[in-house]
mmCIF file of C-alpha atoms in Angstrom:
data_model
loop_
_atom_site.group_PDB
_atom_site.id
_atom_site.type_symbol
_atom_site.label_atom_id
_atom_site.label_comp_id
_atom_site.label_asym_id
_atom_site.label_seq_id
_atom_site.Cartn_x
_atom_site.Cartn_y
_atom_site.Cartn_z
ATOM 1 C CA UNK J 1 24.910 38.449 80.960
ATOM 2 C CA UNK J 2 23.388 34.989 80.863
ATOM 3 C CA UNK J 3 20.841 36.152 78.280
ATOM 4 C CA UNK J 4 23.632 37.553 76.123
ATOM 5 C CA UNK J 5 25.483 34.248 76.300
ATOM 6 C CA UNK J 6 22.320 32.417 75.249
ATOM 7 C CA UNK J 7 21.790 34.824 72.379
ATOM 8 C CA UNK J 8 25.411 34.409 71.266
ATOM 9 C CA UNK J 9 25.192 30.642 71.481
ATOM 10 C CA UNK J 10 21.926 30.648 69.526
ATOM 11 C CA UNK J 11 23.523 32.908 66.918
ATOM 12 C CA UNK J 12 26.442 30.527 66.404
ATOM 13 C CA UNK J 13 24.084 27.562 66.176
ATOM 14 C CA UNK J 14 22.111 29.321 63.453
ATOM 15 C CA UNK J 15 25.328 30.214 61.598
ATOM 16 C CA UNK J 16 26.527 26.621 61.857
ATOM 17 C CA UNK J 17 23.199 25.350 60.513
ATOM 18 C CA UNK J 18 23.380 27.806 57.588
ATOM 19 C CA UNK J 19 26.957 26.729 56.801
ATOM 20 C CA UNK J 20 26.011 23.044 56.876
ATOM 21 C CA UNK J 21 22.996 23.639 54.628
ATOM 22 C CA UNK J 22 25.152 25.697 52.273
ATOM 23 C CA UNK J 23 27.751 22.926 52.060
ATOM 24 C CA UNK J 24 25.065 20.325 51.396
ATOM 25 C CA UNK J 25 23.491 22.557 48.747
ATOM 26 C CA UNK J 26 26.820 23.191 46.998
ATOM 27 C CA UNK J 27 27.680 19.512 46.988
ATOM 28 C CA UNK J 28 24.258 18.617 45.725
ATOM 29 C CA UNK J 29 24.084 21.314 43.071
ATOM 30 C CA UNK J 30 27.668 20.982 41.997
ATOM 31 C CA UNK J 31 27.494 17.255 41.567
ATOM 32 C CA UNK J 32 24.122 17.150 39.869
ATOM 33 C CA UNK J 33 24.209 20.331 37.844
ATOM 34 C CA UNK J 34 27.766 20.336 36.601
ATOM 35 C CA UNK J 35 28.590 16.684 36.492
ATOM 36 C CA UNK J 36 25.362 14.786 36.880
ATOM 37 C CA UNK J 37 23.204 17.067 34.787
ATOM 38 C CA UNK J 38 25.707 17.357 31.979
ATOM 39 C CA UNK J 39 26.175 13.646 32.101
ATOM 40 C CA UNK J 40 22.418 13.144 32.113
ATOM 41 C CA UNK J 41 22.065 15.522 29.195
ATOM 42 C CA UNK J 42 24.754 13.638 27.363
ATOM 43 C CA UNK J 43 23.084 10.391 28.265
ATOM 44 C CA UNK J 44 19.764 11.779 27.107
ATOM 45 C CA UNK J 45 21.339 13.024 23.907
ATOM 46 C CA UNK J 46 23.091 9.743 23.376
ATOM 47 C CA UNK J 47 19.860 7.883 24.006
ATOM 48 C CA UNK J 48 18.003 10.206 21.655
ATOM 49 C CA UNK J 49 20.708 9.892 19.020
ATOM 50 C CA UNK J 50 20.763 6.139 19.358
ATOM 51 C CA UNK J 51 17.017 6.053 18.945
ATOM 52 C CA UNK J 52 17.279 8.363 15.941
ATOM 53 C CA UNK J 53 20.132 6.321 14.507
ATOM 54 C CA UNK J 54 18.159 3.127 14.911
ATOM 55 C CA UNK J 55 15.207 4.782 13.199
ATOM 56 C CA UNK J 56 17.088 6.497 10.377
ATOM 57 C CA UNK J 57 19.967 4.125 9.782
ATOM 58 C CA UNK J 58 20.023 2.463 6.387
ATOM 59 C CA UNK J 59 21.475 -1.003 6.053
ATOM 60 C CA UNK J 60 22.934 -2.715 3.015
ATOM 61 C CA UNK J 61 20.318 -5.421 3.522
ATOM 62 C CA UNK J 62 17.630 -2.804 2.785
ATOM 63 C CA UNK J 63 18.779 -2.766 -0.840
ATOM 64 C CA UNK J 64 18.994 -5.334 -3.619
ATOM 65 C CA UNK J 65 21.819 -4.818 -6.105
ATOM 66 C CA UNK J 66 21.968 -6.418 -9.554
ATOM 67 C CA UNK J 67 25.053 -6.198 -11.787
ATOM 68 C CA UNK J 68 25.062 -6.033 -15.585
ATOM 69 C CA UNK J 69 27.810 -5.626 -18.131
ATOM 70 C CA UNK J 70 27.999 -5.212 -21.872
ATOM 71 C CA UNK J 71 30.688 -4.296 -24.393
ATOM 72 C CA UNK J 72 34.072 -5.777 -25.181
ATOM 73 C CA UNK J 73 37.756 -4.903 -25.484
ATOM 74 C CA UNK J 74 38.338 -1.293 -24.360
ATOM 75 C CA UNK J 75 34.660 -0.439 -24.594
ATOM 76 C CA UNK J 76 32.880 -1.662 -21.468
ATOM 77 C CA UNK J 77 29.747 -0.513 -19.679
ATOM 78 C CA UNK J 78 28.982 -1.730 -16.183
ATOM 79 C CA UNK J 79 25.529 -1.225 -14.691
ATOM 80 C CA UNK J 80 24.307 -1.387 -11.102
ATOM 81 C CA UNK J 81 20.565 -1.720 -10.620
ATOM 82 C CA UNK J 82 19.498 -0.873 -7.061
ATOM 83 C CA UNK J 83 16.142 -1.799 -5.564
ATOM 84 C CA UNK J 84 15.158 0.268 -2.520
ATOM 85 C CA UNK J 85 13.491 -2.096 -0.044
ATOM 86 C CA UNK J 86 13.742 0.362 2.848
ATOM 87 C CA UNK J 87 10.929 2.612 4.036
ATOM 88 C CA UNK J 88 12.744 5.830 3.152
ATOM 89 C CA UNK J 89 13.427 7.926 0.078
ATOM 90 C CA UNK J 90 17.182 7.711 -0.396
ATOM 91 C CA UNK J 91 20.171 9.117 -2.233
ATOM 92 C CA UNK J 92 22.741 6.622 -3.465
ATOM 93 C CA UNK J 93 26.383 7.135 -4.420
ATOM 94 C CA UNK J 94 28.536 4.411 -5.918
ATOM 95 C CA UNK J 95 32.150 3.972 -6.962
ATOM 96 C CA UNK J 96 33.245 1.137 -9.213
ATOM 97 C CA UNK J 97 36.788 -0.060 -9.869
ATOM 98 C CA UNK J 98 37.594 -2.038 -13.002
ATOM 99 C CA UNK J 99 40.233 -4.736 -12.410
ATOM 100 C CA UNK J 100 42.367 -6.757 -14.806
ATOM 101 C CA UNK J 101 42.842 -10.528 -14.589
ATOM 102 C CA UNK J 102 45.582 -10.046 -11.978
ATOM 103 C CA UNK J 103 43.365 -7.940 -9.753
ATOM 104 C CA UNK J 104 45.163 -4.715 -10.629
ATOM 105 C CA UNK J 105 43.037 -1.561 -10.885
ATOM 106 C CA UNK J 106 42.544 -0.270 -14.431
ATOM 107 C CA UNK J 107 40.138 2.584 -13.873
ATOM 108 C CA UNK J 108 37.589 4.054 -11.460
ATOM 109 C CA UNK J 109 34.167 5.546 -12.200
ATOM 110 C CA UNK J 110 31.340 6.923 -10.070
ATOM 111 C CA UNK J 111 27.636 7.652 -10.408
ATOM 112 C CA UNK J 112 24.638 8.416 -8.217
ATOM 113 C CA UNK J 113 20.876 8.191 -7.834
ATOM 114 C CA UNK J 114 18.792 10.861 -6.107
ATOM 115 C CA UNK J 115 15.365 10.607 -4.429
ATOM 116 C CA UNK J 116 14.782 6.906 -4.969
ATOM 117 C CA UNK J 117 11.425 6.058 -3.437
ATOM 118 C CA UNK J 118 10.705 3.049 -1.217
ATOM 119 C CA UNK J 119 9.851 0.004 -3.287
ATOM 120 C CA UNK J 120 11.358 1.487 -6.458
ATOM 121 C CA UNK J 121 14.533 0.713 -8.416
ATOM 122 C CA UNK J 122 16.922 2.720 -10.551
ATOM 123 C CA UNK J 123 20.268 2.230 -12.256
ATOM 124 C CA UNK J 124 23.753 3.707 -12.411
ATOM 125 C CA UNK J 125 26.099 3.527 -15.387
ATOM 126 C CA UNK J 126 29.888 3.199 -15.281
ATOM 127 C CA UNK J 127 31.819 3.401 -18.529
ATOM 128 C CA UNK J 128 35.377 2.076 -18.896
ATOM 129 C CA UNK J 129 37.660 2.413 -21.913
ATOM 130 C CA UNK J 130 41.053 1.744 -20.272
ATOM 131 C CA UNK J 131 42.185 -1.822 -20.835
ATOM 132 C CA UNK J 132 39.997 -4.920 -20.742
ATOM 133 C CA UNK J 133 38.416 -5.419 -17.302
ATOM 134 C CA UNK J 134 38.201 -8.971 -16.028
ATOM 135 C CA UNK J 135 35.942 -8.012 -13.130
ATOM 136 C CA UNK J 136 34.546 -5.073 -11.193
ATOM 137 C CA UNK J 137 34.357 -4.098 -7.549
ATOM 138 C CA UNK J 138 31.807 -1.618 -6.259
ATOM 139 C CA UNK J 139 31.252 0.406 -3.104
ATOM 140 C CA UNK J 140 27.824 1.921 -2.448
ATOM 141 C CA UNK J 141 26.773 4.536 0.130
ATOM 142 C CA UNK J 142 23.121 5.050 1.039
ATOM 143 C CA UNK J 143 21.686 8.109 2.783
ATOM 144 C CA UNK J 144 18.269 9.490 3.579
ATOM 145 C CA UNK J 145 17.331 12.006 0.907
ATOM 146 C CA UNK J 146 16.797 15.644 1.843
ATOM 147 C CA UNK J 147 14.168 15.900 -0.910
ATOM 148 C CA UNK J 148 10.841 14.222 -1.508
ATOM 149 C CA UNK J 149 10.283 12.272 -4.695
ATOM 150 C CA UNK J 150 7.858 13.920 -7.124
ATOM 151 C CA UNK J 151 7.577 11.102 -9.638
ATOM 152 C CA UNK J 152 3.906 10.804 -8.677
ATOM 153 C CA UNK J 153 3.418 14.333 -10.058
ATOM 154 C CA UNK J 154 4.268 13.108 -13.548
ATOM 155 C CA UNK J 155 2.040 11.501 -16.160
ATOM 156 C CA UNK J 156 4.254 9.253 -18.301
ATOM 157 C CA UNK J 157 3.551 7.423 -21.546
ATOM 158 C CA UNK J 158 5.962 5.055 -23.349
ATOM 159 C CA UNK J 159 5.970 3.982 -26.996
ATOM 160 C CA UNK J 160 8.258 1.153 -28.149
ATOM 161 C CA UNK J 161 9.628 1.137 -31.701
ATOM 162 C CA UNK J 162 12.169 -1.045 -33.494
ATOM 163 C CA UNK J 163 15.233 0.938 -32.437
ATOM 164 C CA UNK J 164 13.993 3.222 -29.696
ATOM 165 C CA UNK J 165 11.465 3.996 -26.995
ATOM 166 C CA UNK J 166 9.744 7.394 -27.072
ATOM 167 C CA UNK J 167 8.598 8.677 -23.675
ATOM 168 C CA UNK J 168 6.351 11.652 -23.013
ATOM 169 C CA UNK J 169 6.315 13.192 -19.543
ATOM 170 C CA UNK J 170 3.763 15.766 -18.333
ATOM 171 C CA UNK J 171 3.836 17.567 -15.018
ATOM 172 C CA UNK J 172 0.229 17.279 -13.829
ATOM 173 C CA UNK J 173 0.819 18.994 -10.472
ATOM 174 C CA UNK J 174 0.694 22.653 -9.429
ATOM 175 C CA UNK J 175 4.396 22.826 -8.590
ATOM 176 C CA UNK J 176 7.601 22.583 -10.580
ATOM 177 C CA UNK J 177 9.434 19.261 -10.650
ATOM 178 C CA UNK J 178 13.236 19.334 -10.513
ATOM 179 C CA UNK J 179 15.373 17.053 -12.667
ATOM 180 C CA UNK J 180 12.754 14.546 -13.851
ATOM 181 C CA UNK J 181 14.913 11.727 -15.208
ATOM 182 C CA UNK J 182 14.452 8.413 -16.954
ATOM 183 C CA UNK J 183 16.991 5.598 -17.301
ATOM 184 C CA UNK J 184 16.383 2.603 -19.537
ATOM 185 C CA UNK J 185 17.846 -0.874 -19.937
ATOM 186 C CA UNK J 186 17.365 -2.681 -23.259
ATOM 187 C CA UNK J 187 17.412 -6.488 -23.171
ATOM 188 C CA UNK J 188 17.571 -9.317 -25.659
ATOM 189 C CA UNK J 189 16.105 -12.150 -23.644
ATOM 190 C CA UNK J 190 17.901 -11.955 -20.307
ATOM 191 C CA UNK J 191 20.981 -10.247 -21.757
ATOM 192 C CA UNK J 192 21.464 -6.514 -21.329
ATOM 193 C CA UNK J 193 22.421 -5.021 -24.696
ATOM 194 C CA UNK J 194 22.345 -1.272 -24.013
ATOM 195 C CA UNK J 195 21.704 1.507 -21.511
ATOM 196 C CA UNK J 196 20.420 5.030 -22.093
ATOM 197 C CA UNK J 197 19.063 7.928 -20.057
ATOM 198 C CA UNK J 198 17.604 11.400 -20.425
ATOM 199 C CA UNK J 199 16.080 14.296 -18.504
ATOM 200 C CA UNK J 200 12.608 15.650 -19.218
ATOM 201 C CA UNK J 201 13.827 19.219 -19.217
ATOM 202 C CA UNK J 202 13.620 22.272 -21.483
ATOM 203 C CA UNK J 203 16.961 23.387 -22.855
ATOM 204 C CA UNK J 204 17.271 26.380 -20.512
ATOM 205 C CA UNK J 205 15.836 25.146 -17.222
ATOM 206 C CA UNK J 206 16.318 22.507 -14.544
ATOM 207 C CA UNK J 207 12.612 22.139 -13.850
ATOM 208 C CA UNK J 208 9.519 20.885 -15.609
ATOM 209 C CA UNK J 209 6.889 23.546 -14.954
ATOM 210 C CA UNK J 210 3.298 22.766 -13.963
ATOM 211 C CA UNK J 211 1.237 21.640 -16.942
ATOM 212 C CA UNK J 212 4.285 21.377 -19.230
ATOM 213 C CA UNK J 213 5.323 18.297 -21.220
ATOM 214 C CA UNK J 214 8.593 17.008 -22.569
ATOM 215 C CA UNK J 215 9.230 14.017 -24.866
ATOM 216 C CA UNK J 216 12.513 12.144 -25.220
ATOM 217 C CA UNK J 217 13.757 9.372 -27.500
ATOM 218 C CA UNK J 218 15.916 6.656 -25.952
ATOM 219 C CA UNK J 219 17.792 4.684 -28.602
ATOM 220 C CA UNK J 220 19.211 1.186 -28.828
ATOM 221 C CA UNK J 221 21.774 0.223 -31.489
ATOM 222 C CA UNK J 222 21.202 -3.487 -30.885
ATOM 223 C CA UNK J 223 18.178 -5.697 -31.402
ATOM 224 C CA UNK J 224 16.049 -5.836 -28.260
ATOM 225 C CA UNK J 225 12.818 -7.535 -27.310
ATOM 226 C CA UNK J 226 12.101 -5.864 -23.980
ATOM 227 C CA UNK J 227 13.140 -2.942 -21.826
ATOM 228 C CA UNK J 228 12.932 -1.608 -18.279
ATOM 229 C CA UNK J 229 12.502 2.053 -17.369
ATOM 230 C CA UNK J 230 13.333 3.833 -14.101
ATOM 231 C CA UNK J 231 12.184 7.286 -13.021
ATOM 232 C CA UNK J 232 13.375 9.807 -10.443
ATOM 233 C CA UNK J 233 12.412 13.439 -9.780
ATOM 234 C CA UNK J 234 12.266 15.883 -6.879
#
């Protein structure tokens, strides 16, 4: 009888120990796995995202913007030249609002630049023919490009004439180049007199094939003594 009591007592002690361990395990697992672990994962994700954001985030200070304007009356062209001083290839979208002398909006126009390389510049054109703008306001968004620039795959030659610049572009790489584009600003001294642009593309395709060439003529109706060209491609 005494042995049975001892066995019974020992049995209940073992059961009690198991219950206590189970409770401790549930509390530990429940807190850490469901709350703590999720929280830690979120914290880890947040930390990772913050690190990624800090690495990938583009700031306005990474870019230098220059404004130009030419035309008169109801015929006005506004130009934004953007210099990419960041370390990333970027896409740029801009919206410009033309305002009258009272600050009232006359018209809105938008344009974009794709695959602008670090250290390079390009331009956007905004044309307005509604009223006579007294000033312009712009809003620019910058984002990391999903494409790599392929301007380095192109061999480019420029020939200046009295009223135009002829540009020949040859794809010297072994892969097709999408939307090779040139934009040009014509100046008389420091004054912008005209803008033009063109794609180096065949009539039926969006790519310049390996080994192929395309020439374009960019015209200026005004006298000019210098010009600037800007290239993008992907």
